[in-house]
Coordinates of N, CA and C and ligand atoms in Angstrom, one line a residue:
M1207 N 145.0 -14.8 39.9 CA 146.0 -15.0 38.7 C 146.5 -16.3 38.5
S1208 N 147.0 -17.3 39.4 CA 147.2 -18.4 39.0 C 146.1 -19.2 38.6
K1209 N 145.0 -18.8 38.9 CA 143.5 -19.4 38.3 C 143.3 -19.3 36.8
R1210 N 143.7 -18.0 36.3 CA 143.7 -17.7 35.2 C 144.6 -18.3 34.2
H1211 N 145.9 -17.9 35.0 CA 147.0 -18.6 34.2 C 147.7 -20.0 35.0
P1212 N 147.3 -21.1 34.5 CA 147.9 -22.2 35.1 C 149.4 -22.4 34.6
N1213 N 150.0 -23.0 35.8 CA 151.1 -23.0 35.6 C 151.4 -24.4 34.9
P1214 N 151.9 -24.4 33.7 CA 152.1 -25.8 33.1 C 153.0 -26.7 33.8
R1215 N 153.8 -26.1 34.6 CA 155.0 -27.0 35.4 C 154.6 -27.5 36.2
L1216 N 153.3 -27.4 37.0 CA 152.9 -28.0 38.2 C 152.5 -29.8 37.5
A1217 N 152.4 -29.8 36.2 CA 152.0 -31.4 36.0 C 153.4 -32.1 35.5
K1218 N 153.5 -33.1 36.0 CA 154.5 -34.1 36.3 C 154.3 -35.1 34.7
I1219 N 155.0 -35.1 33.7 CA 154.9 -35.5 32.6 C 154.8 -37.0 32.7
H1220 N 155.4 -37.6 33.6 CA 155.3 -38.9 33.7 C 153.9 -39.7 34.4
R1221 N 153.3 -38.8 34.6 CA 152.0 -39.6 35.3 C 150.9 -39.0 34.8
N1222 N 150.0 -39.9 35.0 CA 148.2 -39.6 34.5 C 147.5 -39.0 35.9
Y1223 N 146.7 -38.3 35.7 CA 145.7 -37.2 36.0 C 144.4 -37.6 35.9
S1224 N 143.7 -37.5 37.1 CA 142.2 -37.8 36.7 C 141.7 -36.1 36.8
V1225 N 140.6 -36.0 36.6 CA 139.9 -34.6 36.7 C 140.1 -33.9 37.8
E1226 N 139.9 -34.9 39.0 CA 139.5 -34.2 40.2 C 141.2 -34.1 40.5
E1227 N 142.1 -34.7 40.1 CA 143.4 -34.3 40.6 C 144.1 -33.1 40.1
I1228 N 143.7 -32.9 38.6 CA 144.0 -31.7 38.0 C 143.5 -30.6 38.4
A1229 N 142.0 -30.8 38.8 CA 141.3 -29.5 39.9 C 141.9 -29.4 40.6
T1230 N 142.4 -30.2 41.7 CA 142.9 -29.7 42.9 C 144.5 -29.3 42.7
L1231 N 145.3 -29.9 42.0 CA 146.3 -29.4 41.2 C 146.8 -28.1 41.0
Y1232 N 145.6 -27.4 40.1 CA 145.6 -26.0 40.0 C 144.6 -25.2 40.4
G1233 N 143.5 -26.0 41.7 CA 142.7 -25.0 42.3 C 141.8 -24.6 41.4
V1234 N 141.2 -25.5 40.6 CA 140.2 -25.1 39.8 C 138.8 -25.9 39.7
H1235 N 138.0 -25.3 39.5 CA 136.8 -26.4 39.5 C 136.9 -27.7 38.4
K1236 N 136.2 -28.5 39.0 CA 136.5 -29.8 37.8 C 135.7 -29.5 36.5
N1237 N 134.6 -28.6 36.7 CA 134.0 -28.3 35.3 C 135.1 -27.4 34.4
T1238 N 136.0 -26.8 34.9 CA 137.2 -26.0 34.0 C 138.1 -27.1 33.7
V1239 N 138.5 -28.1 34.2 CA 138.9 -29.2 33.7 C 138.1 -29.9 32.5
R1240 N 137.0 -30.2 32.6 CA 136.2 -30.7 31.5 C 136.4 -29.9 30.4
N1241 N 136.2 -28.4 30.6 CA 136.1 -27.6 29.6 C 137.5 -27.5 28.8
W1242 N 138.7 -27.8 29.7 CA 139.8 -28.0 28.9 C 139.9 -29.1 27.8
V1243 N 139.3 -30.0 28.3 CA 139.0 -31.5 27.5 C 138.2 -31.1 26.4
K1244 N 137.4 -30.5 26.4 CA 136.5 -30.1 25.3 C 137.2 -29.2 24.0
D1245 N 138.1 -28.4 25.0 CA 139.0 -27.4 24.2 C 139.8 -28.1 23.4
G1246 N 140.1 -29.8 23.8 CA 141.2 -30.1 22.9 C 142.5 -31.0 23.8
M1247 N 142.3 -30.6 24.9 CA 143.4 -31.4 26.1 C 142.7 -33.0 25.8
P1248 N 143.9 -33.9 25.3 CA 143.5 -35.5 25.1 C 143.7 -35.8 26.2
T1249 N 142.7 -37.0 26.3 CA 142.6 -38.2 27.3 C 143.0 -39.2 26.8
N1250 N 142.7 -40.2 27.8 CA 142.4 -41.7 27.3 C 141.3 -42.2 26.9
D1251 N 141.1 -41.2 26.2 CA 139.4 -41.5 25.4 C 138.3 -42.4 25.9
D1252 N 137.9 -43.5 25.8 CA 137.0 -44.4 26.0 C 137.3 -45.0 27.4
R1253 N 138.0 -44.7 28.3 CA 138.3 -45.6 29.4 C 137.7 -44.8 30.4
R1254 N 137.3 -45.4 31.5 CA 136.7 -44.5 32.6 C 137.5 -44.9 33.9
P1255 N 138.1 -44.4 34.7 CA 137.8 -42.8 34.7 C 138.6 -42.2 33.7
M1256 N 138.3 -41.0 33.3 CA 138.7 -40.2 32.5 C 140.5 -39.9 33.1
L1257 N 141.4 -40.4 32.3 CA 142.8 -40.1 32.6 C 143.6 -38.8 31.5
I1258 N 144.3 -38.0 32.2 CA 145.0 -37.2 31.2 C 146.3 -37.4 31.5
L1259 N 147.2 -37.6 30.4 CA 148.8 -38.1 30.6 C 149.3 -36.3 31.1
G1260 N 150.4 -36.6 32.1 CA 150.8 -35.4 32.4 C 151.3 -34.4 31.2
R1261 N 151.7 -35.2 30.4 CA 152.7 -34.5 29.3 C 151.8 -34.0 28.1
D1262 N 150.4 -34.2 28.2 CA 149.2 -33.9 27.4 C 149.2 -32.7 28.2
L1263 N 149.0 -32.7 29.6 CA 148.4 -31.7 30.5 C 149.4 -30.2 30.1
F1264 N 150.6 -30.7 30.2 CA 151.5 -29.7 30.1 C 151.6 -28.9 29.0
A1265 N 151.5 -30.0 27.7 CA 151.5 -29.3 26.4 C 150.4 -28.6 26.0
F1266 N 149.1 -29.1 26.8 CA 147.8 -28.3 26.8 C 148.0 -26.6 27.4
L1267 N 148.4 -26.9 28.3 CA 148.6 -25.6 29.4 C 149.4 -24.4 28.8
Q1268 N 150.6 -25.4 28.1 CA 151.7 -24.2 27.2 C 151.0 -23.5 26.4
A1269 N 150.2 -24.5 25.5 CA 149.5 -23.8 24.3 C 148.4 -22.9 24.7
K1270 N 148.1 -23.0 25.7 CA 146.8 -22.1 26.1 C 147.2 -20.9 26.6
R1271 N 148.5 -21.0 27.4 CA 149.2 -19.7 27.7 C 149.8 -19.1 26.4
V1272 N 150.2 -19.5 25.4 CA 150.6 -18.7 24.3 C 149.4 -18.3 24.0
K1273 N 148.2 -18.7 23.7 CA 147.1 -18.3 22.9 C 146.6 -17.1 24.0
N1274 N 146.7 -17.0 25.4 CA 146.8 -16.0 25.9 C 147.1 -14.9 25.8
K1275 N 148.6 -14.9 25.3 CA 149.6 -13.9 24.9 C 149.4 -13.4 23.5
R1276 N 148.0 -13.5 23.1 CA 148.0 -12.9 21.8 C 147.9 -11.8 21.6
P1277 N 148.3 -11.2 20.6 CA 148.6 -9.9 20.1 C 147.2 -8.8 20.2
C1278 N 147.4 -7.9 20.4 CA 146.0 -6.8 20.2 C 145.5 -7.3 19.0
Q1279 N 144.0 -7.3 19.0 CA 143.3 -7.5 17.6 C 142.9 -6.1 17.3
P1280 N 142.4 -6.1 15.9 CA 141.9 -4.5 15.5 C 141.0 -4.2 16.7
G1281 N 140.8 -3.1 17.3 CA 140.0 -2.4 17.9 C 140.1 -2.8 19.5
E1282 N 141.4 -2.9 19.7 CA 141.7 -3.4 21.1 C 143.0 -2.7 21.5
I1283 N 143.2 -2.4 22.7 CA 144.4 -1.9 23.3 C 144.7 -2.5 24.7
Y1284 N 145.9 -2.7 25.0 CA 146.7 -3.8 26.0 C 146.5 -2.9 27.1
C1285 N 145.6 -3.4 28.2 CA 145.8 -2.5 29.5 C 146.9 -3.2 30.3
V1286 N 147.8 -2.4 30.7 CA 149.1 -2.5 31.5 C 148.7 -3.4 33.0
R1287 N 147.3 -2.7 33.6 CA 147.0 -3.1 34.7 C 146.4 -4.2 34.6
C1288 N 145.5 -4.5 33.6 CA 144.7 -5.9 33.7 C 145.3 -6.9 32.8
R1289 N 146.6 -6.4 32.5 CA 147.5 -7.6 31.4 C 146.5 -8.2 30.8
T1290 N 146.0 -7.4 30.0 CA 145.0 -8.3 28.6 C 144.6 -7.1 28.2
T1291 N 144.4 -7.6 26.6 CA 143.5 -6.6 25.8 C 142.3 -6.6 25.7
Q1292 N 141.7 -5.2 25.7 CA 140.5 -4.8 26.0 C 140.4 -3.6 24.8
K1293 N 138.7 -3.6 24.6 CA 138.5 -2.6 23.6 C 138.0 -1.6 24.6
P1294 N 138.4 -0.5 23.7 CA 138.6 0.8 25.0 C 136.7 0.9 25.5
A1295 N 136.5 1.4 26.5 CA 135.2 2.1 27.2 C 134.5 2.8 25.7
G1296 N 133.4 2.3 25.9 CA 132.4 3.2 24.7 C 133.1 2.9 23.4
A1297 N 134.0 2.0 23.3 CA 134.5 1.9 21.6 C 135.1 3.3 21.4
M1298 N 135.7 4.0 22.3 CA 136.3 5.4 21.8 C 137.6 5.5 22.0
A1299 N 138.4 6.0 21.3 CA 139.8 6.3 21.4 C 140.1 7.4 20.5
E1300 N 141.5 7.8 21.1 CA 142.1 9.2 20.7 C 143.3 8.5 20.1
Y1301 N 143.9 9.4 18.8 CA 145.0 9.4 18.4 C 146.2 10.4 18.6
Q1302 N 146.8 10.1 19.3 CA 147.8 11.2 19.8 C 149.1 11.2 19.1
P1303 N 149.4 11.9 18.1 CA 150.7 11.5 17.1 C 151.8 12.0 18.0
L1304 N 152.7 11.3 17.7 CA 154.2 11.4 18.3 C 154.9 11.9 17.5
T1305 N 154.8 11.3 16.0 CA 156.0 12.1 15.2 C 155.1 12.2 13.8
G1306 N 155.3 12.4 12.7 CA 154.2 12.4 11.6 C 153.8 11.1 11.1
T1307 N 154.2 10.3 11.4 CA 153.9 8.5 11.0 C 153.5 8.1 12.0
S1308 N 153.6 8.3 13.1 CA 153.2 7.4 14.2 C 152.5 7.9 15.4
G1309 N 151.7 7.3 16.3 CA 151.5 7.7 17.6 C 151.0 6.7 18.6
N1310 N 150.5 7.6 19.2 CA 149.7 6.4 20.3 C 147.9 6.5 20.4
L1311 N 147.6 5.2 20.1 CA 146.1 5.1 20.2 C 145.7 5.1 22.0
V1312 N 144.9 5.9 22.3 CA 144.7 5.9 23.8 C 143.0 5.7 24.1
G1313 N 143.1 5.1 24.8 CA 141.8 4.5 25.2 C 141.6 4.4 26.9
I1314 N 140.3 4.4 27.1 CA 140.2 3.8 28.9 C 139.9 2.3 28.9
C1315 N 140.6 1.8 29.7 CA 139.9 0.4 29.7 C 138.9 0.4 30.7
P1316 N 138.1 -0.5 30.3 CA 136.3 -0.6 30.3 C 136.2 -1.5 31.8
S1317 N 137.3 -2.3 32.5 CA 137.5 -2.8 33.2 C 138.3 -2.0 34.7
C1318 N 139.3 -1.1 34.4 CA 140.1 -0.7 35.7 C 140.0 1.0 35.5
E1319 N 139.5 1.4 34.4 CA 139.6 2.7 33.9 C 140.9 3.5 33.9
S1320 N 141.9 2.6 33.8 CA 143.4 3.2 33.5 C 143.2 3.4 32.2
M1321 N 144.3 4.5 32.0 CA 144.3 4.6 30.3 C 145.1 3.7 29.8
M1322 N 144.9 3.4 28.6 CA 145.3 2.4 27.6 C 146.3 2.8 26.3
Y1323 N 147.4 2.7 26.1 CA 148.1 3.1 25.2 C 148.5 1.9 24.6
R1324 N 148.6 2.3 22.8 CA 149.1 1.5 21.8 C 149.3 2.5 20.7
R1325 N 150.7 1.9 20.5 CA 151.5 2.5 19.6 C 151.2 2.2 18.2
V1326 N 150.8 3.1 17.2 CA 150.4 2.6 16.0 C 151.0 3.5 14.9
N1327 N 151.2 2.6 13.7 CA 151.7 3.6 12.6 C 150.6 4.4 12.3
L1328 N 150.6 5.6 11.9 CA 149.6 6.3 11.3 C 148.9 5.5 10.3
A1329 N 149.5 4.7 9.2 CA 149.2 4.3 8.1 C 148.1 3.1 8.4
M1330 N 148.4 2.4 9.7 CA 147.5 1.7 10.1 C 146.4 1.8 10.9
L1331 N 146.1 3.1 10.9 CA 145.2 3.7 11.9 C 143.9 3.1 11.9
A1332 N 143.6 2.8 10.3 CA 142.0 2.7 9.8 C 141.9 1.1 10.6
L1333 N 143.0 0.4 10.6 CA 142.8 -1.0 10.4 C 142.7 -1.0 12.3
V1334 N 143.9 -0.6 12.8 CA 143.8 -0.8 14.3 C 142.9 -0.6 14.8
G1335 N 142.2 1.0 14.7 CA 140.9 1.6 14.8 C 139.6 0.8 14.4
T1336 N 140.0 0.0 14.1 CA 138.6 -1.0 13.4 C 137.5 -0.9 14.6
G1337 N 136.2 -0.7 14.4 CA 135.2 -0.6 15.5 C 135.3 0.4 16.4
L1338 N 136.2 1.4 16.2 CA 136.3 2.1 17.5 C 136.0 3.4 16.5
D1339 N 135.5 4.4 17.3 CA 135.2 5.8 16.9 C 136.9 6.7 17.6
V1340 N 137.5 6.7 16.6 CA 138.9 7.4 17.0 C 138.8 8.7 16.6
T1341 N 139.3 9.4 17.8 CA 139.4 11.5 17.2 C 141.0 11.6 17.0
L1342 N 141.0 12.1 16.4 CA 142.4 12.6 15.9 C 142.6 13.7 16.6
V1343 N 144.0 13.9 17.5 CA 144.1 15.4 18.2 C 145.6 15.5 18.0
Q1344 N 146.0 17.0 18.3 CA 147.2 17.4 18.0 C 148.3 16.8 18.9
A1345 N 149.3 16.7 18.5 CA 150.4 16.4 19.3 C 150.6 17.7 20.6
L1346 N 150.8 16.9 21.8 CA 151.0 17.8 22.9 C 152.6 17.7 23.2
P1347 N 152.5 18.7 23.8 CA 154.0 19.3 24.0 C 154.9 18.5 25.3
H1348 N 153.6 17.8 26.1 CA 154.0 17.0 27.2 C 153.8 15.7 27.0
I1349 N 153.9 15.2 26.2 CA 153.4 13.7 26.0 C 154.7 13.0 26.6
D1350 N 154.2 12.2 27.5 CA 155.3 11.7 28.1 C 155.9 9.8 27.3
E1351 N 157.0 10.1 26.9 CA 157.7 9.0 26.0 C 157.7 7.5 26.8
S1352 N 157.6 7.6 28.3 CA 157.4 6.6 29.1 C 156.3 5.8 29.2
T1353 N 155.3 6.7 28.9 CA 154.0 6.1 28.6 C 154.0 4.4 27.9
Q1354 N 153.4 3.8 28.4 CA 153.6 2.1 28.1 C 152.9 2.0 26.8
P1355 N 153.7 1.8 25.7 CA 152.7 1.5 24.5 C 151.9 -0.2 24.1
C1356 N 151.4 -0.7 23.6 CA 151.2 -2.1 23.4 C 152.2 -2.7 23.2
V1357 N 152.7 -3.6 24.2 CA 153.7 -4.3 23.9 C 153.4 -5.5 23.1
N1358 N 152.4 -5.8 22.8 CA 151.8 -6.9 22.2 C 151.7 -6.2 21.0
S1359 N 151.9 -5.1 20.5 CA 151.4 -4.7 19.0 C 152.0 -5.3 17.9
D1360 N 151.4 -5.9 17.3 CA 152.0 -6.8 16.0 C 151.9 -5.9 14.9
F1361 N 151.6 -4.4 14.8 CA 151.3 -3.8 13.5 C 152.7 -3.0 13.6
N1362 N 153.7 -3.0 14.3 CA 154.5 -1.7 14.5 C 155.6 -2.8 13.6
Ligands
ZN1542 ZN1 142.3 -2.7 32.9

C-alpha cells in the first residue's frame, strides 16, 4: 500500500534528494523514481547527478495522490476492497432502482470479485453506464441501504 501511495510527508522540503535516496526513502525501485521525473517531477535539469528538491518531491507526490483519488469515470464503479475504481467484470452491471429516480449500479470487481456499488441518478445512467452492458432490474424489497455507494461519484 505504501508503495502505491507514497506518503509525500516523508520528503523533507529543505533538502535535495538523488534518485537513489528517493528510492530508498519510499521503498520503490529507482526506475519508479525516474518515471516520476518523466511524469513531470522537477529536477535540477542538466546537472549530474540528478537531484530533486524535497519541496518539488513533496508537491509532486501530493499532486499524484489527488490524481489517484480521481472520481469514477463513466463505465467504472468504485471497489471498496481494492480502494480503486474498476470496470466491472465482463463489462456487465445491473441497475437496481432505490427510488423512482435513482438507484445503484452494481457490478463485480474483476480483481477481487466483490460486489461494487455506485449510486447513480437514473437520468445519468446512460452516461455512467458508458461501455457497460447494463441490465435493469426491479427494486428488491430487501435492498440494504447500508451498501456502500461510490464514494467518489461525481454524478450525484
Ligand atoms: Zn475489488
